[in-house]
Coordinates of C-alpha atoms and ligand atoms in Angstrom, one line a residue:
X1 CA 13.0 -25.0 17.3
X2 CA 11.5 -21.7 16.3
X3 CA 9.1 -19.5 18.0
X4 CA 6.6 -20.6 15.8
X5 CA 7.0 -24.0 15.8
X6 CA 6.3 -23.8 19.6
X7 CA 3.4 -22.8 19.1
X8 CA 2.7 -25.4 16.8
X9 CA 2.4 -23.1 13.7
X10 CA 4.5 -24.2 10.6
X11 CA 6.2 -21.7 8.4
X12 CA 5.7 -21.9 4.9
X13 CA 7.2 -20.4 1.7
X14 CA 5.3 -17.1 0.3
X15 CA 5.5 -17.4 -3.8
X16 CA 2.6 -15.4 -3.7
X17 CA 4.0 -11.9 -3.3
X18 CA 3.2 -9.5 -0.2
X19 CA -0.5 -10.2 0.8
X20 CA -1.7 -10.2 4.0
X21 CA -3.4 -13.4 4.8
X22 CA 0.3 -14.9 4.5
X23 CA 2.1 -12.4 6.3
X24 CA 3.7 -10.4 3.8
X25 CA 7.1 -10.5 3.4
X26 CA 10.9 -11.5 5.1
X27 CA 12.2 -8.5 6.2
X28 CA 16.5 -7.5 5.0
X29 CA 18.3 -7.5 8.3
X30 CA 18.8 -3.9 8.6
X31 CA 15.4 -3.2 9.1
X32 CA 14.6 -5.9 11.3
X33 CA 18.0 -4.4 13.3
X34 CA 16.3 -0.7 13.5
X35 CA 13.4 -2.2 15.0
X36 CA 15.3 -4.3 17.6
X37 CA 17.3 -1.2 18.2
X38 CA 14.0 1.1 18.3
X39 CA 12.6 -1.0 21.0
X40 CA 14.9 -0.7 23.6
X41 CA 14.8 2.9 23.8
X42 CA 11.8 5.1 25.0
X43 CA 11.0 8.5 22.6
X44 CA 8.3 11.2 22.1
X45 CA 6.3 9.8 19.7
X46 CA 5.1 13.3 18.3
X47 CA 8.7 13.7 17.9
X48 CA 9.4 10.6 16.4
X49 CA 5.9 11.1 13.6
X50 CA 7.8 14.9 12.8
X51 CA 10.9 13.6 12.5
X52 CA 9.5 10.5 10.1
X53 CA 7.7 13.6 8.3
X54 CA 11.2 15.1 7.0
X55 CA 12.5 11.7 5.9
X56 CA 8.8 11.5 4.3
X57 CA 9.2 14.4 2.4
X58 CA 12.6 13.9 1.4
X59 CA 11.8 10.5 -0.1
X60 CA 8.7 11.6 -1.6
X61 CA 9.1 15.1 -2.4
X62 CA 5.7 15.7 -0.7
X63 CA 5.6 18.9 2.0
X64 CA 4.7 16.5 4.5
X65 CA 4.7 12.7 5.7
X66 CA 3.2 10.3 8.4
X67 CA 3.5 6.5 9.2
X68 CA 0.6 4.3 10.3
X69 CA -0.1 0.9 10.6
X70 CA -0.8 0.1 6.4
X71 CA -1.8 2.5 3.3
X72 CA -5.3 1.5 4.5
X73 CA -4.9 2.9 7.5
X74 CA -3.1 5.9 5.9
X75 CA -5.8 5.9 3.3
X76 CA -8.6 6.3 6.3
X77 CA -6.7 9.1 7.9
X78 CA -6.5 10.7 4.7
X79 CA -9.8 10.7 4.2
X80 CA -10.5 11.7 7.8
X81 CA -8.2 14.6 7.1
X82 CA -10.0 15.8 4.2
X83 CA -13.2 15.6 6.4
X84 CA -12.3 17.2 9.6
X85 CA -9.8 19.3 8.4
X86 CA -8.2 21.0 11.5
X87 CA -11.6 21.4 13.4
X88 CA -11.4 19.3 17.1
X89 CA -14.7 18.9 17.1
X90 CA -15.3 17.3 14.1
X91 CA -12.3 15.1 14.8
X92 CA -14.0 13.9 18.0
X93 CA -17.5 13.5 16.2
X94 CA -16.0 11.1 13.3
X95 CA -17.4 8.9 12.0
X96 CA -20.5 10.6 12.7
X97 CA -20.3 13.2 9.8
X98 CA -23.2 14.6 10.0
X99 CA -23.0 18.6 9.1
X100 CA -20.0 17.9 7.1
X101 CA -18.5 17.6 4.0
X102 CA -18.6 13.7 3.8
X103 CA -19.2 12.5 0.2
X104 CA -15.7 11.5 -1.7
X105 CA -16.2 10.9 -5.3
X106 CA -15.1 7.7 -6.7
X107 CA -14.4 6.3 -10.5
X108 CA -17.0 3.0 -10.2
X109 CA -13.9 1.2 -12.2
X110 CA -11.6 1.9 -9.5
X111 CA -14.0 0.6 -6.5
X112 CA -12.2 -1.9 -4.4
X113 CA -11.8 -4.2 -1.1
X114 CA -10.0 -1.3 0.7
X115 CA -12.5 1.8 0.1
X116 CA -13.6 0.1 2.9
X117 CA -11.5 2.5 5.0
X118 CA -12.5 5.6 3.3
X119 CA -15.6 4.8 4.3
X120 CA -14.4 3.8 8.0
X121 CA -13.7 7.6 8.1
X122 CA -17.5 8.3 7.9
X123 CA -17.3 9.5 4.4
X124 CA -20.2 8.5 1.3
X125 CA -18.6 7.5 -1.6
X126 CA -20.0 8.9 -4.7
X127 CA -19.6 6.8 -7.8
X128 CA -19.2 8.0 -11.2
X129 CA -18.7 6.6 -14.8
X130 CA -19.5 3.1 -16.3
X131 CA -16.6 0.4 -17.0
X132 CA -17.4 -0.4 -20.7
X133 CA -14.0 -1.3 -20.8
X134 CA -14.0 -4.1 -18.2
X135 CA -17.4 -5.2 -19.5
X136 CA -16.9 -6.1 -22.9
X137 CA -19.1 -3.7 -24.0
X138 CA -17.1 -0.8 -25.3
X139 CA -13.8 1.3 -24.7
X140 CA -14.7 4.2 -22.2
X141 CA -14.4 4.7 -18.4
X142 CA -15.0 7.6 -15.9
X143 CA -14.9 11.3 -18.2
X144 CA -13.6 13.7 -16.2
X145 CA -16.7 15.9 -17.0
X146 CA -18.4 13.3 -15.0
X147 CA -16.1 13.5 -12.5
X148 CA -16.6 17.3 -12.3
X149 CA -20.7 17.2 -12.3
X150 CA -20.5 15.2 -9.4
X151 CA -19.1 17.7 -7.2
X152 CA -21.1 19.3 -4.6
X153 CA -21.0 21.1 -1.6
X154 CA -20.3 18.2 0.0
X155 CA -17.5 17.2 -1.5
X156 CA -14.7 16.2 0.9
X157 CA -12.0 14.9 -1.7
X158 CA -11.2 12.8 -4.9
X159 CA -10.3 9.4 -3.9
X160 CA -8.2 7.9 -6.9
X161 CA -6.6 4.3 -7.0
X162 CA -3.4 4.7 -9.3
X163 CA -2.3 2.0 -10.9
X164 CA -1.4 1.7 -14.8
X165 CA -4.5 1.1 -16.2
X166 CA -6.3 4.0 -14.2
X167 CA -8.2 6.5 -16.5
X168 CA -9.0 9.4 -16.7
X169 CA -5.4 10.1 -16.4
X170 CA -4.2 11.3 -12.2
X171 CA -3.0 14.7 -13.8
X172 CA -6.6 15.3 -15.3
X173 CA -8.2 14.5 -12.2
X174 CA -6.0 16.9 -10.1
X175 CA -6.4 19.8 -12.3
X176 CA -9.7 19.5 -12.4
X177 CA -9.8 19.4 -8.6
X178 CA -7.7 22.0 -8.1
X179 CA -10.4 24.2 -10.0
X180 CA -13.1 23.8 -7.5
X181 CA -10.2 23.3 -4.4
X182 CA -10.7 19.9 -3.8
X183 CA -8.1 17.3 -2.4
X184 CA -7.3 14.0 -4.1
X185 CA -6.6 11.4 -2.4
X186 CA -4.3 8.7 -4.0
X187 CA -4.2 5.1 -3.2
X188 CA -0.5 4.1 -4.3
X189 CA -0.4 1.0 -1.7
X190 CA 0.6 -1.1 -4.4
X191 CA 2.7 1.1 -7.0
X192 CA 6.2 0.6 -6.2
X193 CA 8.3 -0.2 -8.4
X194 CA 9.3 1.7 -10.1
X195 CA 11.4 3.9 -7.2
X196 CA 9.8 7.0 -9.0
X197 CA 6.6 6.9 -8.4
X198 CA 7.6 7.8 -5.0
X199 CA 7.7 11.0 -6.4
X200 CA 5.6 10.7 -8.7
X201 CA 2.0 10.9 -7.5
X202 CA 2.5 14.3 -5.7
X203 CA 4.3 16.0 -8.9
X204 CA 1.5 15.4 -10.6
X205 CA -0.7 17.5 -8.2
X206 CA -2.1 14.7 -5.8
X207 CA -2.6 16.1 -2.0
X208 CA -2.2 12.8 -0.1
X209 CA -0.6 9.4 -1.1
X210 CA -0.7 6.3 0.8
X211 CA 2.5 3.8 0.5
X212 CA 1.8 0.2 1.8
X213 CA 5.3 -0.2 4.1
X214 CA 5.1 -4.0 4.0
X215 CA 5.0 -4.7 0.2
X216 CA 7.5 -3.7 -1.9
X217 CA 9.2 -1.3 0.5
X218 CA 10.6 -3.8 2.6
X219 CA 9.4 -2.5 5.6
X220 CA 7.2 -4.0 8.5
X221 CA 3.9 -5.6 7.5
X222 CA 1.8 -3.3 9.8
X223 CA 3.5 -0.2 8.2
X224 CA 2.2 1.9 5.5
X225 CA 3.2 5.6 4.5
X226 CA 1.4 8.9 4.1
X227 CA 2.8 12.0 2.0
X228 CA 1.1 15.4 1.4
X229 CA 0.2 18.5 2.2
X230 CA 1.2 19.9 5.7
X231 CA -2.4 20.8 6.9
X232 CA -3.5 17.2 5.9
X233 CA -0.8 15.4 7.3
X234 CA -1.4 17.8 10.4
X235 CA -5.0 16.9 10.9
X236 CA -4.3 13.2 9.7
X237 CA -1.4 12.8 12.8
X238 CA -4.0 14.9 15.2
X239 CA -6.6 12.1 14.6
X240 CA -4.1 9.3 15.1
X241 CA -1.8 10.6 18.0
X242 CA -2.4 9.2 21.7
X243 CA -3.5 12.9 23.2
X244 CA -4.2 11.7 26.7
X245 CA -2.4 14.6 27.9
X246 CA -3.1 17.8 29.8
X247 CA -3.6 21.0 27.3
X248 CA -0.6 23.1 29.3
X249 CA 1.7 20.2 29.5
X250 CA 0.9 19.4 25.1
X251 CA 4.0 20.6 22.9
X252 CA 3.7 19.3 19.9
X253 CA 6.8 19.4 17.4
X254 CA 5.7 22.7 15.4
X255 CA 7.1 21.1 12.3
X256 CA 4.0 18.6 12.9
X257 CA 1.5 20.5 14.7
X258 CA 1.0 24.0 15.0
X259 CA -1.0 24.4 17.9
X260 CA -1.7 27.8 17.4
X261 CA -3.5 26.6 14.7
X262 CA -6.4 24.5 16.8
X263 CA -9.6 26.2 18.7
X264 CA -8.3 23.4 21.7
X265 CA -6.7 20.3 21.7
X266 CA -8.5 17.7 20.2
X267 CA -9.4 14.1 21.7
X268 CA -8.1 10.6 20.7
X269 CA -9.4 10.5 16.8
X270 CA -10.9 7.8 15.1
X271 CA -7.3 7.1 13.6
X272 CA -6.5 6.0 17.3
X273 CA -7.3 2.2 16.5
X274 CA -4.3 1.7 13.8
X275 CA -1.5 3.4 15.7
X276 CA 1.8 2.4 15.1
X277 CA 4.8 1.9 17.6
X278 CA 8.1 3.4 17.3
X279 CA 9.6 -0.2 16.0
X280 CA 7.2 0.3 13.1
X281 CA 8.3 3.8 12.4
X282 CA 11.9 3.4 12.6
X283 CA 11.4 -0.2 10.5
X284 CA 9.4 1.5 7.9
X285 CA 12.1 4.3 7.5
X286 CA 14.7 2.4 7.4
X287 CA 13.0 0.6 4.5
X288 CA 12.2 3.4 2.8
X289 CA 16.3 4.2 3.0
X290 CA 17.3 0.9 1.7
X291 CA 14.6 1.5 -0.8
X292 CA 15.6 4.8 -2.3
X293 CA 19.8 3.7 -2.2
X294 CA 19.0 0.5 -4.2
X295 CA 18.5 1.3 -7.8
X296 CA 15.4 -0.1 -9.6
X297 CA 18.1 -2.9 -11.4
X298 CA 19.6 -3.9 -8.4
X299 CA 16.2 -4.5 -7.2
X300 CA 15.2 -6.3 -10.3
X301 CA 18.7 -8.1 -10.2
X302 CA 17.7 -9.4 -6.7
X303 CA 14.1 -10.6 -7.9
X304 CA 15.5 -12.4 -10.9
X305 CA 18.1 -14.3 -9.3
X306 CA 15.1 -15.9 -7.3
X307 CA 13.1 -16.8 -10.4
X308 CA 16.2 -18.1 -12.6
X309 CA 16.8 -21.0 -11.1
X310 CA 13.3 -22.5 -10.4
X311 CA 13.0 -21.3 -14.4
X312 CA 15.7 -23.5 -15.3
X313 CA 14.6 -26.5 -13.6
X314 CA 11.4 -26.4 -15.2
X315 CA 12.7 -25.7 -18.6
X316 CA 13.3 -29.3 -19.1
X317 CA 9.8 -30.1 -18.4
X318 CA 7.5 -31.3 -21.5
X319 CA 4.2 -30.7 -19.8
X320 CA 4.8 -27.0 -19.1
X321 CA 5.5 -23.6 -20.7
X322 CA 7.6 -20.5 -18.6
X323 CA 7.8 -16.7 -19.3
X324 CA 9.4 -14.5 -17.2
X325 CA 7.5 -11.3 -17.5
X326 CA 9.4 -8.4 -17.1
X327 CA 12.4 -9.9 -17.4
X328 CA 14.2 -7.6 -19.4
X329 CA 12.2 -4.4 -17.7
X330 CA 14.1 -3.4 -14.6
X331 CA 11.1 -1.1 -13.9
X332 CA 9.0 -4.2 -13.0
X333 CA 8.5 -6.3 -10.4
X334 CA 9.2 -9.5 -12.7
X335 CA 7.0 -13.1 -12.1
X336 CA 7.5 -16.4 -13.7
X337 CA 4.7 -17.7 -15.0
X338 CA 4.1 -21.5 -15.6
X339 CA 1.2 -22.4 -18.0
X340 CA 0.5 -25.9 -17.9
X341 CA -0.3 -27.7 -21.0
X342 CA -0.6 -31.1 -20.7
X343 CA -4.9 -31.9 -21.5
X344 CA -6.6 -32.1 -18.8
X345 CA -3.8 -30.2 -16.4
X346 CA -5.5 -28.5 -14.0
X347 CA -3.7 -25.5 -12.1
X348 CA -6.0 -25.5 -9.6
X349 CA -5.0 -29.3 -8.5
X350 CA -1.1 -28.3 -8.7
X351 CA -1.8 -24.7 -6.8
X352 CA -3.4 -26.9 -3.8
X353 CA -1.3 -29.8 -4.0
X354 CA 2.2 -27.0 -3.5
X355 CA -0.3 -25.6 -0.6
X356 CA 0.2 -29.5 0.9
X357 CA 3.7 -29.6 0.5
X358 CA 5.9 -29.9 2.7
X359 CA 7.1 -26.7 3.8
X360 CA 4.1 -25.6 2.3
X361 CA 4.6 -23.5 -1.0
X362 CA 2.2 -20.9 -1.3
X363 CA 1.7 -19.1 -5.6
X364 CA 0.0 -16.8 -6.7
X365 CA -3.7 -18.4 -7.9
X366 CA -4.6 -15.3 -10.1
X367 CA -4.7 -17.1 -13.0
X368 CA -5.6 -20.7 -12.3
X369 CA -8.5 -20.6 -14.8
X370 CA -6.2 -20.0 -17.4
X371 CA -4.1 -23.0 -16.5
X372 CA -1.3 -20.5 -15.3
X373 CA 0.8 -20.5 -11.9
X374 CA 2.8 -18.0 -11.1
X375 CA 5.6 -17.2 -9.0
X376 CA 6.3 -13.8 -7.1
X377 CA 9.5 -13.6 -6.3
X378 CA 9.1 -10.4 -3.7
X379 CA 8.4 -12.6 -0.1
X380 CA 10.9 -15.4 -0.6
X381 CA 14.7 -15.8 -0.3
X382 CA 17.1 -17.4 -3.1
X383 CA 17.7 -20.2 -0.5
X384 CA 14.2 -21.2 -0.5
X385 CA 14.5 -21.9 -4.6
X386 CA 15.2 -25.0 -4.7
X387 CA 12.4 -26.1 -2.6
X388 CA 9.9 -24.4 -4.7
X389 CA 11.3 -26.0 -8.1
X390 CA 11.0 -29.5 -6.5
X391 CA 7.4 -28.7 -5.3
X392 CA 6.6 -27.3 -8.5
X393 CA 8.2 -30.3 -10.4
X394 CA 5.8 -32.6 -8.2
X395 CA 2.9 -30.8 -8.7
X396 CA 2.7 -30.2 -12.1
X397 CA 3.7 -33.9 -13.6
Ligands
PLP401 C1 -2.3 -3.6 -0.5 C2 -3.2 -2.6 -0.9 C3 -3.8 -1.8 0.1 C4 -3.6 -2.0 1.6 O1 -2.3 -1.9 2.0 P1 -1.9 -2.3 3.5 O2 -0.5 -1.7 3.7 O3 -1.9 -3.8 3.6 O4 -2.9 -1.7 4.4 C5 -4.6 -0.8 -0.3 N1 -4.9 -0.5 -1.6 C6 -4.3 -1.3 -2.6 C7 -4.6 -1.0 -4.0 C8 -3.5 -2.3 -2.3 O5 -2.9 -3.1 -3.2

């Protein structure tokens, strides 16, 4: 019997790709191997952040890096970084922000669920631009003029949510913050693959990224990964350190934290809530190794060989139409979506009846009002392929 199963909890398949409320993803054995092997040994864990900054930087070309427990958690670091900057005081004060630079200037079209932890840090989020484009209305987003009259001398950062659609372009938003020496802050939780946008986000002149460690990087679910500049990623691990510690006795890996640099040591930060243990670290970096060996079309080989069989058994099917999208782009994570087309079909039905099975088969619902189910291939193993296209089979007749 499994651990879970003792507790009465039954395990079900994740179709749905890497989201939270269904625990993210199976883990490859290395990784869960690094953690087993990280937790039976006792380290600094100053020593342990500096040394995860090198592998960071390596990985992401970035000056600096940090691990906490999710890109959220990264992203409300960040944005505690870019508030407190290397001032103890202001560290201990957060989220109180009063007498600081607190407002971080968002594009309205790029507001989400998980701004929620920029504003954890205390900061005001200052909106800009209309969507006329996700309105129906017109063509235009956030102008970067618009961008640039709502600086003030409050500004703290640029908070920026890449992902393909995102305008105005990341490298317009960077220069322009780079005129009036501003940090942007990039949310890149979700932008992997492809590998090089690992690299990419900081080439093109952002000053923190976040990762998410337990999506596509393989890593553990509480895990996520920040890259950037050195005095960012010094004030982000000051604010997210345990620093119960006496001043004389606090020698900080220089690499990480120069002292020197500090009127005093600062207290536990407001970061201090999403630490992360050195299973985590060492589980996330291994990740991130696996991650960079594997090519993007090994990856994509992996993915498909998932998908192709529960495609196949469907093929037969009248009632149903399947696409692979991004099949034939090893830059993608690729999905198989099922559009149902018998009259009066209705994916919702078949998306909670798979929910019923038995193990319980959980999709990705994004497009039920189209008719559409589809299949993520990214938290499942092949062996669990055949269940799904007997489920599906079921559910859809
Ligand atoms: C998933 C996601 C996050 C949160 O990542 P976690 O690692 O779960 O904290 C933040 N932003 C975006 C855009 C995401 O897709």
């Amino acid at each position: 019997m499994n651990a879970y199963a003792k507790l009465g909890v039954l395990t079900i398949i994740n179709a749905k790709g890497a989201a939270t409320r269904l625990s993210g993803g199976i883990m490859r054995p290395e990784v869960t191997a690094a953690m087993l092997e990280a937790s039976q040994h006792c380290v600094d864990i100053a020593e342990l952040q500096a040394a995860a900054s090198r592998e960071i930087a390596k990985a992401t070309g970035a000056e600096a890096g940090y691990v906490a427990s999710g890109a959220a958690a990264c992203l409300m670091l960040g944005a505690a970084a870019c508030i407190a900057g290397l001032d103890p005081g202001r560290m201990a004060r957060l989220p109180d922000t009063r007498g600081m630079k607190n407002e971080i200037i968002m594009i309205r079209s790029q507001r989400n669920f998980y701004d929620h932890a920029i504003r954890a840090a205390g900061a005001t989020i200052i909106e800009v631009g209309l969507p006329d484009r996700y309105a129906g209305a017109g063509v235009r987003d956030a102008e970067s003029w618009e961008i640039e009259d709502a600086i003030t001398e409050r500004t703290a950062a640029i908070f920026y949510v890449a992902d393909a659609q995102s305008q105005p372009p990341l490298k317009t938003v960077t220069a322009l913050a780079k005129r009036h020496k501003i940090p942007v802050i990039v949310d890149a939780a979700a932008q992997l693959p492809p590998q090089s946008n690992l690299k990419r986000f900081s080439a093109e002149g952002a000053d923190l990224v976040a990762f998410s460690g337990g999506k596509v990087l393989g890593g553990p679910q509480a895990s996520g990964i920040l890259c950037g500049r050195k005095d960012l990623i010094m004030s982000a691990a000051l604010q997210h350190l345990d620093l119960d510690i006496y001043e004389d006795m606090w020698n900080p890996p220089k690499s990480l934290i120069h002292k020197r640099k500090l009127k005093g040591t600062p207290q536990h930060g407001i970061g201090r809530s999403c630490k992360v243990g050195k299973e985590e670290i060492m589980g996330v970096l291994t990740a991130l190794e696996f991650f960079v060996k594997e090519s993007d079309a090994m990856r994509h080989e992996r993915w498909l060989e998932r998908l192709l069989p529960i495609a196949e058994g469907l093929s037969k099917l009248s009632h149903c139409q399947i696409e692979i999208e991004g099949e034939h782009d090893s830059t993608m994570l690729p999905l198989l979506v099922i559009t149902l087309t018998k009259p009066n079909a209705s994916a919702h039905k078949a998306i909670a009846s798979l929910i019923k099975a038995k193990p319980s088969i959980h999709v990705d619902p994004s497009r039920r009002d189209q008719g559409k189910l589809v299949i993520n291939p990214l938290c499942f193993e092949k062996a669990s392929a055949a269940s799904i296209q007997k489920q599906l089979i079921l559910a859809i007749s």
